[in-house]
Each structure stands twice: as C-alpha cells, then as structure tokens.
Amino acid sequence: MAVYFYGCVTLDGYLAAGDHSLDWLYETGSEEETGYREFYSRMDVTLMGRRTFRELERAGDPGAVYPDTENYVFTHGVLSCPGFTAVSGDPAEFVKGLGPDRNIWVVGGNTILAPLLDRDLVDCLIVQTAPVLLGAGVPLFAQGEALRRFRLEEVKKYGQFAELVCVRERT
Amino acid sequence: MAVYFYGCVTLDGYLAAGDHSLDWLYETGSEEETGYREFYSRMDVTLMGRRTFRELERAGDPGAVYPDTENYVFTHGVLSCPGFTAVSGDPAEFVKGLGPDRNIWVVGGNTILAPLLDRDLVDCLIVQTAPVLLGAGVPLFAQGEALRRFRLEEVKKYGQFAELVCVRERT
C-alpha cells in the first residue's frame, strides 16, 4: 500500500480561497503538460473530502474525471453518483483497511490529508506550486506539530507550476 | 529600486519552528551549491527583523555573514554590531526612503515581508523549499488577504532544496 498526495497549491500554501473557490488555479493555466496522466494511471483508489467532491460536481461530471479508480468521499451525507462511494470515520483507519498493493491518491482536502500525515501514512507528496499568493484560504497542510522529513526526489517546471516530488524517508 | 525575498522555507511554509529554531534547516544540508553568492553580490541593502538578527548573532559574527551590504535591523532596542544599523517604523516607508537603484534583500522575517507584500513592494521572491514538514512554527507568509500573481521564471533543484524564482507581474 502506498498513499500519495498529488495536487496544486499556492506559494503561500493554500489549496483554495476562503470561500473554497479555485479561481486562482483555473487562472494559472493548463496542466496538460504535467505528468498527471502517468500518475493517475498508477492509482487504484482516490480519497476526497465532501468539499473537494462538491467542487468536482460543480465543474461537471465527477465520474468522467476519475473513471479508472475506486473513489471514496468522506461525508456524513448520502451520495448518488456512479463510481463514488460515501464513507465516514477516520481516514487513517479506512486507508489501513484497504489492504496491500493499492496505490491511494488523497485528492483533497486537508481534513483527509492531516490525519494521514499525523499517523505517518503518507508515502509521497507530489505538490505543484503556483506563483500566486492568496493571503488566506484553505491551507494544504493542517497536520499537528511534528518534524517529518521527506526526500526531494525530483523538481520540474510545468508552465507556471513548480512540481516537487517528495518521498517519505523511512528510518 | 527592487525588493527581493530570498530564503529557505519548509514544504508547509515555515521559516522556523515555534521556538524560532532553525534546526530543521541546519539538518537539511548545505546550500553551497546554490546561487547564493551570485545573488548576494547583486544586493546593496539587507533588511531583517530582531529575531532574524538574534539568530545571526547566535550563529557567530553577523558582520562576516553580510560584509558587502548596508544592513538594517528593525528593532526598538539598541544595536552595537559593526555594519548593522537599528531602525524602526514601517518597513514599507523605510524601503521607499532608500532611494532608487538599490537592490534590497528582505532576509526575514515575516513581520518585515508582510507589510512589503501588503503594499505591493516585493519584486521578486526566491524561495528554497525543503521537503520537511513542521506542522507549526513561524510562517513565511503573513500578509493580508489579496490575490497577488507572480511569474514563475525558473525552478532549480539544489540538493534537498527546490528553488522557485517568482517575479512580480506588473500590469
């Protein structure tokens, strides 16, 4: 089992503006040139929070965005979207229950990522940083205080995004 | 006049741990391979806060670190260090008073950078991101809410640091 975060963030560390809007991202330009397709082809499962799913719904057809993965949405509500399953509880326990040999992509948001970081379950952070400042919003990192060291494996420039591939150091 | 920020930050956006310690940075490895010398040779003035100066003092001889620049420390206290001048008041007004044709490096910390970002006086952000999470500490970015777009000019990998060169878009 390997847990990945892969996603875009502003230079000051925000996933989204205070109103959960992703306008900053849509205006930064296309990601076509990134390694996204290769990344997605390796994933078996996606995990996301309720707000991330809502953004997907707002943008169109969620099933068309993640067609080849099992997709789980952490929500206390009901979901009626083919290909997506509502789950609840602790993301860390959920991930452990998925069994071995699965590549799990934490699409967002920080309420899913934080408990996984806190339990040291994140193996790889692939972050695309855009040269944009928001000054407020939804931060990517919301885990508790603890020094965690990854290894910077690769740095790439894709248009207006700097992609950092950070792999967890296991000691 | 051009104002630069140049410095290291964790992947989750911290300059220093909660106790202002830079242990995370010292343990990440040498910066010898970076473009620091070339950068410093272009600077005329450094600006820093009281805490950044204190860290410099703790590490040794501040004058040996910044020998070729005019160095200003924002503090209400008194300074007795050759090559360093105590100043106070609004960093934005201070910078404007430095006159044209000066390259100004904001060494740190966020109490100096934030008012300069708020007044849109920062021309270039050169950020070296290390693959380290702290979860708490002194954030680099503490400016107010406002969308500010830079241009990502260059991305480099120096050892365990990803350097992003971001230039302010002037419209």
Tab-separated table of C-alpha atoms in Angstrom, chain B residues 53-144:
chain	number	residue	atom	x	y	z
B	53	PHE	CA	19.302	39.214	13.739
B	54	ARG	CA	19.352	37.335	17.034
B	55	GLU	CA	19.677	34.027	15.155
B	56	LEU	CA	22.611	35.530	13.233
B	57	GLU	CA	24.273	36.573	16.479
B	58	ARG	CA	23.714	33.150	17.981
B	59	ALA	CA	25.391	31.531	14.961
B	60	GLY	CA	28.510	33.707	15.174
B	61	ASP	CA	29.617	37.012	13.678
B	62	PRO	CA	26.795	38.830	11.808
B	63	GLY	CA	29.238	41.184	10.075
B	64	ALA	CA	31.037	38.257	8.463
B	65	VAL	CA	27.769	36.958	7.022
B	66	TYR	CA	26.717	40.197	5.304
B	67	PRO	CA	30.012	42.068	4.720
B	68	ASP	CA	29.214	43.915	1.491
B	69	THR	CA	25.738	45.325	2.142
B	70	GLU	CA	24.212	48.070	4.256
B	71	ASN	CA	22.349	46.064	6.911
B	72	TYR	CA	19.267	47.319	8.763
B	73	VAL	CA	17.586	45.642	11.716
B	74	PHE	CA	14.021	46.582	12.680
B	75	THR	CA	14.109	46.771	16.458
B	76	HIS	CA	13.064	49.043	19.269
B	77	GLY	CA	16.255	48.102	21.073
B	78	VAL	CA	19.833	49.301	20.696
B	79	LEU	CA	22.340	47.566	18.435
B	80	SER	CA	26.090	47.501	18.885
B	81	CYS	CA	27.260	45.462	15.930
B	82	PRO	CA	29.524	46.983	13.261
B	83	GLY	CA	27.855	47.071	9.864
B	84	PHE	CA	24.310	46.854	11.285
B	85	THR	CA	22.014	49.800	11.957
B	86	ALA	CA	18.932	49.705	14.161
B	87	VAL	CA	15.834	51.166	12.545
B	88	SER	CA	12.158	51.229	13.452
B	89	GLY	CA	8.815	52.172	11.974
B	90	ASP	CA	7.054	50.930	8.868
B	91	PRO	CA	9.246	48.733	6.635
B	92	ALA	CA	7.333	49.918	3.560
B	93	GLU	CA	8.094	53.596	4.253
B	94	PHE	CA	11.689	52.723	5.089
B	95	VAL	CA	12.150	50.918	1.773
B	96	LYS	CA	10.670	53.806	-0.180
B	97	GLY	CA	13.124	56.131	1.563
B	98	LEU	CA	16.138	54.122	0.420
B	99	GLY	CA	16.004	55.749	-2.966
B	100	PRO	CA	16.311	54.387	-6.493
B	101	ASP	CA	18.843	51.951	-7.911
B	102	ARG	CA	19.162	49.893	-4.740
B	103	ASN	CA	18.694	46.153	-4.577
B	104	ILE	CA	17.127	45.351	-1.225
B	105	TRP	CA	17.105	41.874	0.272
B	106	VAL	CA	14.479	41.096	2.886
B	107	VAL	CA	16.374	38.427	4.830
B	108	GLY	CA	13.476	37.876	7.249
B	109	GLY	CA	11.223	37.510	8.990
B	110	ASN	CA	7.572	37.659	8.149
B	111	THR	CA	6.984	40.895	10.108
B	112	ILE	CA	9.189	42.689	7.564
B	113	LEU	CA	7.981	40.813	4.485
B	114	ALA	CA	4.243	41.054	5.226
B	115	PRO	CA	3.919	44.879	5.159
B	116	LEU	CA	6.007	44.991	1.974
B	117	LEU	CA	3.738	42.427	0.282
B	118	ASP	CA	0.681	44.299	1.535
B	119	ARG	CA	1.946	47.456	-0.197
B	120	ASP	CA	2.945	45.504	-3.295
B	121	LEU	CA	6.587	46.456	-2.923
B	122	VAL	CA	8.111	42.989	-3.402
B	123	ASP	CA	9.528	42.471	-6.891
B	124	CYS	CA	10.996	39.008	-6.604
B	125	LEU	CA	10.526	36.004	-4.314
B	126	ILE	CA	13.344	33.455	-4.444
B	127	VAL	CA	12.204	30.620	-2.221
B	128	GLN	CA	14.135	27.448	-1.468
B	129	THR	CA	11.643	24.828	-0.314
B	130	ALA	CA	12.897	21.871	1.711
B	131	PRO	CA	10.962	18.553	1.851
B	132	VAL	CA	10.346	18.930	5.560
B	133	LEU	CA	7.095	19.360	7.487
B	134	LEU	CA	6.981	21.078	10.865
B	135	GLY	CA	3.240	21.352	11.440
B	136	ALA	CA	3.690	24.585	13.404
B	137	GLY	CA	6.098	27.490	13.604
B	138	VAL	CA	6.802	30.903	12.102
B	139	PRO	CA	5.156	31.083	8.668
B	140	LEU	CA	6.980	32.850	5.831
B	141	PHE	CA	3.802	34.435	4.526
B	142	ALA	CA	1.777	36.534	6.932
B	143	GLN	CA	0.450	39.226	4.612
B	144	GLY	CA	-3.205	40.137	4.382
